Short mmCIF file of C-alpha atoms in Angstrom, two decimals:
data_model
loop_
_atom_site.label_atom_id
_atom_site.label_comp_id
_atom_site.label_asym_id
_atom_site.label_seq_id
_atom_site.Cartn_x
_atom_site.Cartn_y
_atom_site.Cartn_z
CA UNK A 1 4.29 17.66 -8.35
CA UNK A 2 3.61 14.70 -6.21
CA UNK A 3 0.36 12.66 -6.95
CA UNK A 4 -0.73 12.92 -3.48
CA UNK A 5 0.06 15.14 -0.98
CA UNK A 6 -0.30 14.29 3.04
CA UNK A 7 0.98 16.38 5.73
CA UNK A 8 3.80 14.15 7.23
CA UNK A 9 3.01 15.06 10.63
CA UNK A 10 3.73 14.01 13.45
CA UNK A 11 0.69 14.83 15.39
CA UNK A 12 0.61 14.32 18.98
CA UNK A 13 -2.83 14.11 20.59
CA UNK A 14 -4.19 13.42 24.28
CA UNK A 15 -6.38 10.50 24.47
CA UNK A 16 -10.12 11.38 23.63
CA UNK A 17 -8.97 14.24 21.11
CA UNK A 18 -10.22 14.76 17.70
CA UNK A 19 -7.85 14.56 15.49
CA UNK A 20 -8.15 15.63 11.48
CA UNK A 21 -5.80 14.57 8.40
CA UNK A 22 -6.09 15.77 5.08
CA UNK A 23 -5.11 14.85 2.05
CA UNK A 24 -4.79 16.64 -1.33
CA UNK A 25 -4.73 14.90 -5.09
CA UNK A 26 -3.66 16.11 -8.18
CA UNK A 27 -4.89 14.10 -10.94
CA UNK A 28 -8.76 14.97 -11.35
CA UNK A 29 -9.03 11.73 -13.18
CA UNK A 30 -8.32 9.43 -10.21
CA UNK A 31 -11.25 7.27 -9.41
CA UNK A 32 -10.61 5.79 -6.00
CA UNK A 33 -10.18 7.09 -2.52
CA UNK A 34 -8.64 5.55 0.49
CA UNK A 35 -7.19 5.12 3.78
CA UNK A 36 -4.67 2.88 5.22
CA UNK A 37 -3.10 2.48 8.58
CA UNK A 38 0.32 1.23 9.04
CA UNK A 39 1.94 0.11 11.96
CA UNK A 40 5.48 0.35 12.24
CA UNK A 41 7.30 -2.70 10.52
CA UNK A 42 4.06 -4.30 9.64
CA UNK A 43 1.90 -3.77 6.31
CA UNK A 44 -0.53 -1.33 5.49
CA UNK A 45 -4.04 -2.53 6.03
CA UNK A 46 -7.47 -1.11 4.57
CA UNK A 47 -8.96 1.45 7.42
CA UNK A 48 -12.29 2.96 5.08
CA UNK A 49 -12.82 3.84 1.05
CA UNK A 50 -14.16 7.36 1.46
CA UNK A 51 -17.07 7.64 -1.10
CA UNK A 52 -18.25 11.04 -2.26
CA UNK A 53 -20.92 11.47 0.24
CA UNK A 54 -18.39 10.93 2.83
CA UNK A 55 -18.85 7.78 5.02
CA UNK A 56 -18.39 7.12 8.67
CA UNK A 57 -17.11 4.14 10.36
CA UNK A 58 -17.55 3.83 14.26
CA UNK A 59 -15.41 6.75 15.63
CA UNK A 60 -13.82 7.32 11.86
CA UNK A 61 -14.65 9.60 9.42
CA UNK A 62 -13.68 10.25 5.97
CA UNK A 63 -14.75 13.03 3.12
CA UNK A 64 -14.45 13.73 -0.25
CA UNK A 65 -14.26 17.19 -2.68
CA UNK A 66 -13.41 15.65 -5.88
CA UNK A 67 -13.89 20.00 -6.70
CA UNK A 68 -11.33 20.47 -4.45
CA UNK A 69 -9.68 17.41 -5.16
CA UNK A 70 -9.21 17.13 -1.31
CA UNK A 71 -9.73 14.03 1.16
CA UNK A 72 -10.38 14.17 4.70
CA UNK A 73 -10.08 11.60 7.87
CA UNK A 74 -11.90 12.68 11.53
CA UNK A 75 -10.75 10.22 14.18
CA UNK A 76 -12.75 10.97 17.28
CA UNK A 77 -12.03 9.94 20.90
CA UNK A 78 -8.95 8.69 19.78
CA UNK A 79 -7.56 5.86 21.69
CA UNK A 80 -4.00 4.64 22.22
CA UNK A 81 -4.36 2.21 19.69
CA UNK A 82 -4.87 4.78 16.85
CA UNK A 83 -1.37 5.50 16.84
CA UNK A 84 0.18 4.72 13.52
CA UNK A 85 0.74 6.60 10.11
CA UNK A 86 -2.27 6.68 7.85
CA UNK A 87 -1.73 6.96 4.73
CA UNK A 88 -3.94 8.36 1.95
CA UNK A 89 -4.53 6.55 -0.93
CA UNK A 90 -6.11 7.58 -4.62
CA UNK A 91 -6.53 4.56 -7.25
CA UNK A 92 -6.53 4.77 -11.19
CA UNK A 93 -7.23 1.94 -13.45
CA UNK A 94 -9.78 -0.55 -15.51
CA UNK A 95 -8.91 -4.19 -14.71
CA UNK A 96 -6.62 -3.63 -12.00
CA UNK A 97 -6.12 -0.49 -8.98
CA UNK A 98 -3.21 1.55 -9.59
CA UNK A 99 -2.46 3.03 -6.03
CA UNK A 100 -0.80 6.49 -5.55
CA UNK A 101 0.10 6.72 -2.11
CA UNK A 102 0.61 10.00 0.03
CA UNK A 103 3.78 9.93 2.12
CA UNK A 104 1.78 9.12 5.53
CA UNK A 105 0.52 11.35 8.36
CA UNK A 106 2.03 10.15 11.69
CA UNK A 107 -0.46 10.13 14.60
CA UNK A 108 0.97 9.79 18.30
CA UNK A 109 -1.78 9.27 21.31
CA UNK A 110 -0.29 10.04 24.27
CA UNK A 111 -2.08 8.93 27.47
CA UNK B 1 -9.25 -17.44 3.47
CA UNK B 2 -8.87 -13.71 3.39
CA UNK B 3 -5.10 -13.59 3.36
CA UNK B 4 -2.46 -13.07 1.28
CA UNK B 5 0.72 -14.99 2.64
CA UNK B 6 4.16 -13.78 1.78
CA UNK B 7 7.49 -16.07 2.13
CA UNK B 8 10.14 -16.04 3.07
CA UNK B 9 9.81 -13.04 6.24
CA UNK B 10 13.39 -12.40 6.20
CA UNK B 11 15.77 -12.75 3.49
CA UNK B 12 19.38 -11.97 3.38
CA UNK B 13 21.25 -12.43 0.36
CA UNK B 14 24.55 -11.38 -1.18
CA UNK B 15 24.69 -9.61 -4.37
CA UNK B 16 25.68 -12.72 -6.30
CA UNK B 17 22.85 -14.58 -5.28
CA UNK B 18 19.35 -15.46 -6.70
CA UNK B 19 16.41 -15.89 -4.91
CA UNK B 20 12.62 -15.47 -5.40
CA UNK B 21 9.93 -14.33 -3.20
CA UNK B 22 6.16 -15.58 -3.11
CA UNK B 23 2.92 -14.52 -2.83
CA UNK B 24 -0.24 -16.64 -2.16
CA UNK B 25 -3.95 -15.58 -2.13
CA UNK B 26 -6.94 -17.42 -2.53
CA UNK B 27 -9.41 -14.61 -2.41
CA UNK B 28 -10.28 -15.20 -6.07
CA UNK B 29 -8.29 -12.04 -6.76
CA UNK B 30 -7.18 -11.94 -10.72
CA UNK B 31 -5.21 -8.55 -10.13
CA UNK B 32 -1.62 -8.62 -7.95
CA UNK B 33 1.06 -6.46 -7.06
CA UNK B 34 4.64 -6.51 -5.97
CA UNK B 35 5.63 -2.95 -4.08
CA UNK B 36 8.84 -2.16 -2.11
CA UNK B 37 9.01 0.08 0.69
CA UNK B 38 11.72 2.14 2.25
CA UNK B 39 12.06 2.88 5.66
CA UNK B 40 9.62 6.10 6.67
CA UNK B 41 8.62 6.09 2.88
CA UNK B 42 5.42 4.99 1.15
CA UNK B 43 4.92 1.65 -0.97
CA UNK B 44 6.35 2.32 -4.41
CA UNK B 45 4.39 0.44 -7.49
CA UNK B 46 6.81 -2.21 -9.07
CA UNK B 47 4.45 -4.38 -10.99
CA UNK B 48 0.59 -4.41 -11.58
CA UNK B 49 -0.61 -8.37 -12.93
CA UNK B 50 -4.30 -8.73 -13.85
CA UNK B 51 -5.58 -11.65 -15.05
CA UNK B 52 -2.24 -13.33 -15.01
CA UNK B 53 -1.04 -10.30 -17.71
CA UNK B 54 2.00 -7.98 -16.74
CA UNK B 55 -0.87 -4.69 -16.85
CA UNK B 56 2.35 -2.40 -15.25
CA UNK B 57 6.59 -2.51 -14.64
CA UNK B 58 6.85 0.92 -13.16
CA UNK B 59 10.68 0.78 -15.43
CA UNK B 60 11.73 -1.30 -12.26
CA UNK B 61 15.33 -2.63 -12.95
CA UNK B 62 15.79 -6.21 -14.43
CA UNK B 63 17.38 -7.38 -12.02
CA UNK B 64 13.87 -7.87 -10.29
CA UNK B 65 12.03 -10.40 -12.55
CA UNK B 66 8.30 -10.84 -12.17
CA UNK B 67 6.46 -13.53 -12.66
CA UNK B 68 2.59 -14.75 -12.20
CA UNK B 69 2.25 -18.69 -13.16
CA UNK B 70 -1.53 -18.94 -12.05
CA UNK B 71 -4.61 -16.58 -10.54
CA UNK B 72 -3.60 -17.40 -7.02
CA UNK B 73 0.00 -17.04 -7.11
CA UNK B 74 2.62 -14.26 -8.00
CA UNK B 75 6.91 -14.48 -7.61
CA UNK B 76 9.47 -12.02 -7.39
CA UNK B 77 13.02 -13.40 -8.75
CA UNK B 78 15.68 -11.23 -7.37
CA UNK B 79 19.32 -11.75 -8.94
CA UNK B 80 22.10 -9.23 -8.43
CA UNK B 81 20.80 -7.05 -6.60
CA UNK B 82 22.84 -4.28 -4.98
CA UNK B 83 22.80 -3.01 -1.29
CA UNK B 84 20.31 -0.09 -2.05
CA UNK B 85 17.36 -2.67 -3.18
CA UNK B 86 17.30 -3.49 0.49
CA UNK B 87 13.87 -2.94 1.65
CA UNK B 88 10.13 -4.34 2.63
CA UNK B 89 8.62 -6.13 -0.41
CA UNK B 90 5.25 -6.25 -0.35
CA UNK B 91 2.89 -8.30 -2.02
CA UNK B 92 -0.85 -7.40 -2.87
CA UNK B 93 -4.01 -8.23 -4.35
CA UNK B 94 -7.55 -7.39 -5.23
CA UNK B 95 -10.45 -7.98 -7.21
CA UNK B 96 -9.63 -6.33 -11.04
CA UNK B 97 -12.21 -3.87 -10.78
CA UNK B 98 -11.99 -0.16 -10.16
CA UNK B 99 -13.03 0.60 -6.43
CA UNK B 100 -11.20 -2.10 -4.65
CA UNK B 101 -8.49 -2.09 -1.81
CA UNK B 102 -5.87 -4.25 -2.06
CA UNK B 103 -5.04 -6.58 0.56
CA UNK B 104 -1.66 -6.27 1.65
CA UNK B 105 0.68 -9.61 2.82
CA UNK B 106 2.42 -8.71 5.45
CA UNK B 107 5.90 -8.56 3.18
CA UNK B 108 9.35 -9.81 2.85
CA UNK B 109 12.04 -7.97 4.89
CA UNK B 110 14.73 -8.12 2.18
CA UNK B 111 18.74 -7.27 3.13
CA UNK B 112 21.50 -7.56 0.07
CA UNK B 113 24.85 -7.21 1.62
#
């Protein structure tokens, strides 16, 4: 079983949709939640840590169930610019982050 | 300086050859990490330093040879390699405390023919 499971997509929205991804983890000892967006051929870069009260950021917003062990990302009015993979993230570790990556959702915003 | 630099960009090399790849930050940063990534695929884990220690080798192969000779820098030495290890090497770093996000360089695009 995977560490963390994304669906790969791809999802093709209209600009100004809503858009959802989820995210499921298996290992209920995982500390650390995240997202990253990656643009193709380029690195992944930090989009939010999702904290357990869930936390919004401008039009972004991400949720956690550490119950469920289940992570969520709401983009609204989603722009042209959104489109990318984001990829899910869950971290173990003391003195360092061990990062277990989902395989990426792929978003596409058409105009 | 919130970057961490990665050279070279490119990198073609034959399976005879050795070369190393670099990583630079000077975020202050005492944990690092060398990932490769395959086309369509998500970084995989190769190595985990903190506080210039080898914390992780995810059983990579020896012909990848880490290395971490102070807190700000961190090398890859490649030496025959085989067609298949061609891929995006990325580089990252973050504080050595649970919670963080690493910050990615922006990798090595790395061809063995």
């Amino acid at each position: 079983r995977k560490e963390v499971e994304q669906d790969p997509g791809p999802f093709n929205v209209p600009e100004g949709a809503t858009v959802a991804f989820n995210c499921t983890y298996s290992n209920s000892a995982s500390q650390s939640f995240f997202w990253y967006r990656q643009d193709c051929r380029k690195e992944p870069k930090l989009l939010m840590s999702v904290y357990s009260s869930g936390n919004e950021d401008g039009r972004f917003t991400a949720q956690l169930n550490r119950a469920s062990q289940y992570i969520s990302l709401l983009i609204r009015d989603s722009k042209l610019s959104d489109s990318a993979t984001y990829l899910c993230v869950v971290s173990l570790g003391v003195n360092f982050n061990k990062f277990y990556f989902g395989s990426g959702t792929k978003l596409n915003v058409k105009p | 300086d919130t970057e961490v630099t990665q050279t070279p960009k490119h990198l073609v090399m034959g399976m005879t050859n050795k070369k190393s790849l670099k990583c630079e930050q000077h975020m202050g940063h005492r944990a690092m990490y060398w990932y490769k990534q395959k086309a369509k695929k998500p970084p995989e884990l190769m190595f985990v330093y903190s506080y210039e220690k080898l914390s992780i080798n995810e059983s990579v192969p020896s012909r990848f040879s880490p290395e971490c000779p102070n807190s700000s820098l961190l090398n890859l030495h490649l030496h025959a390699l085989q067609p298949e290890d061609s891929a995006l090497y990325l580089c990252a770093s973050s504080h050595a405390i649970q919670g963080e996000g690493y910050t990615f360089g922006s990798g090595t695009r790395l061809t063995v023919v």
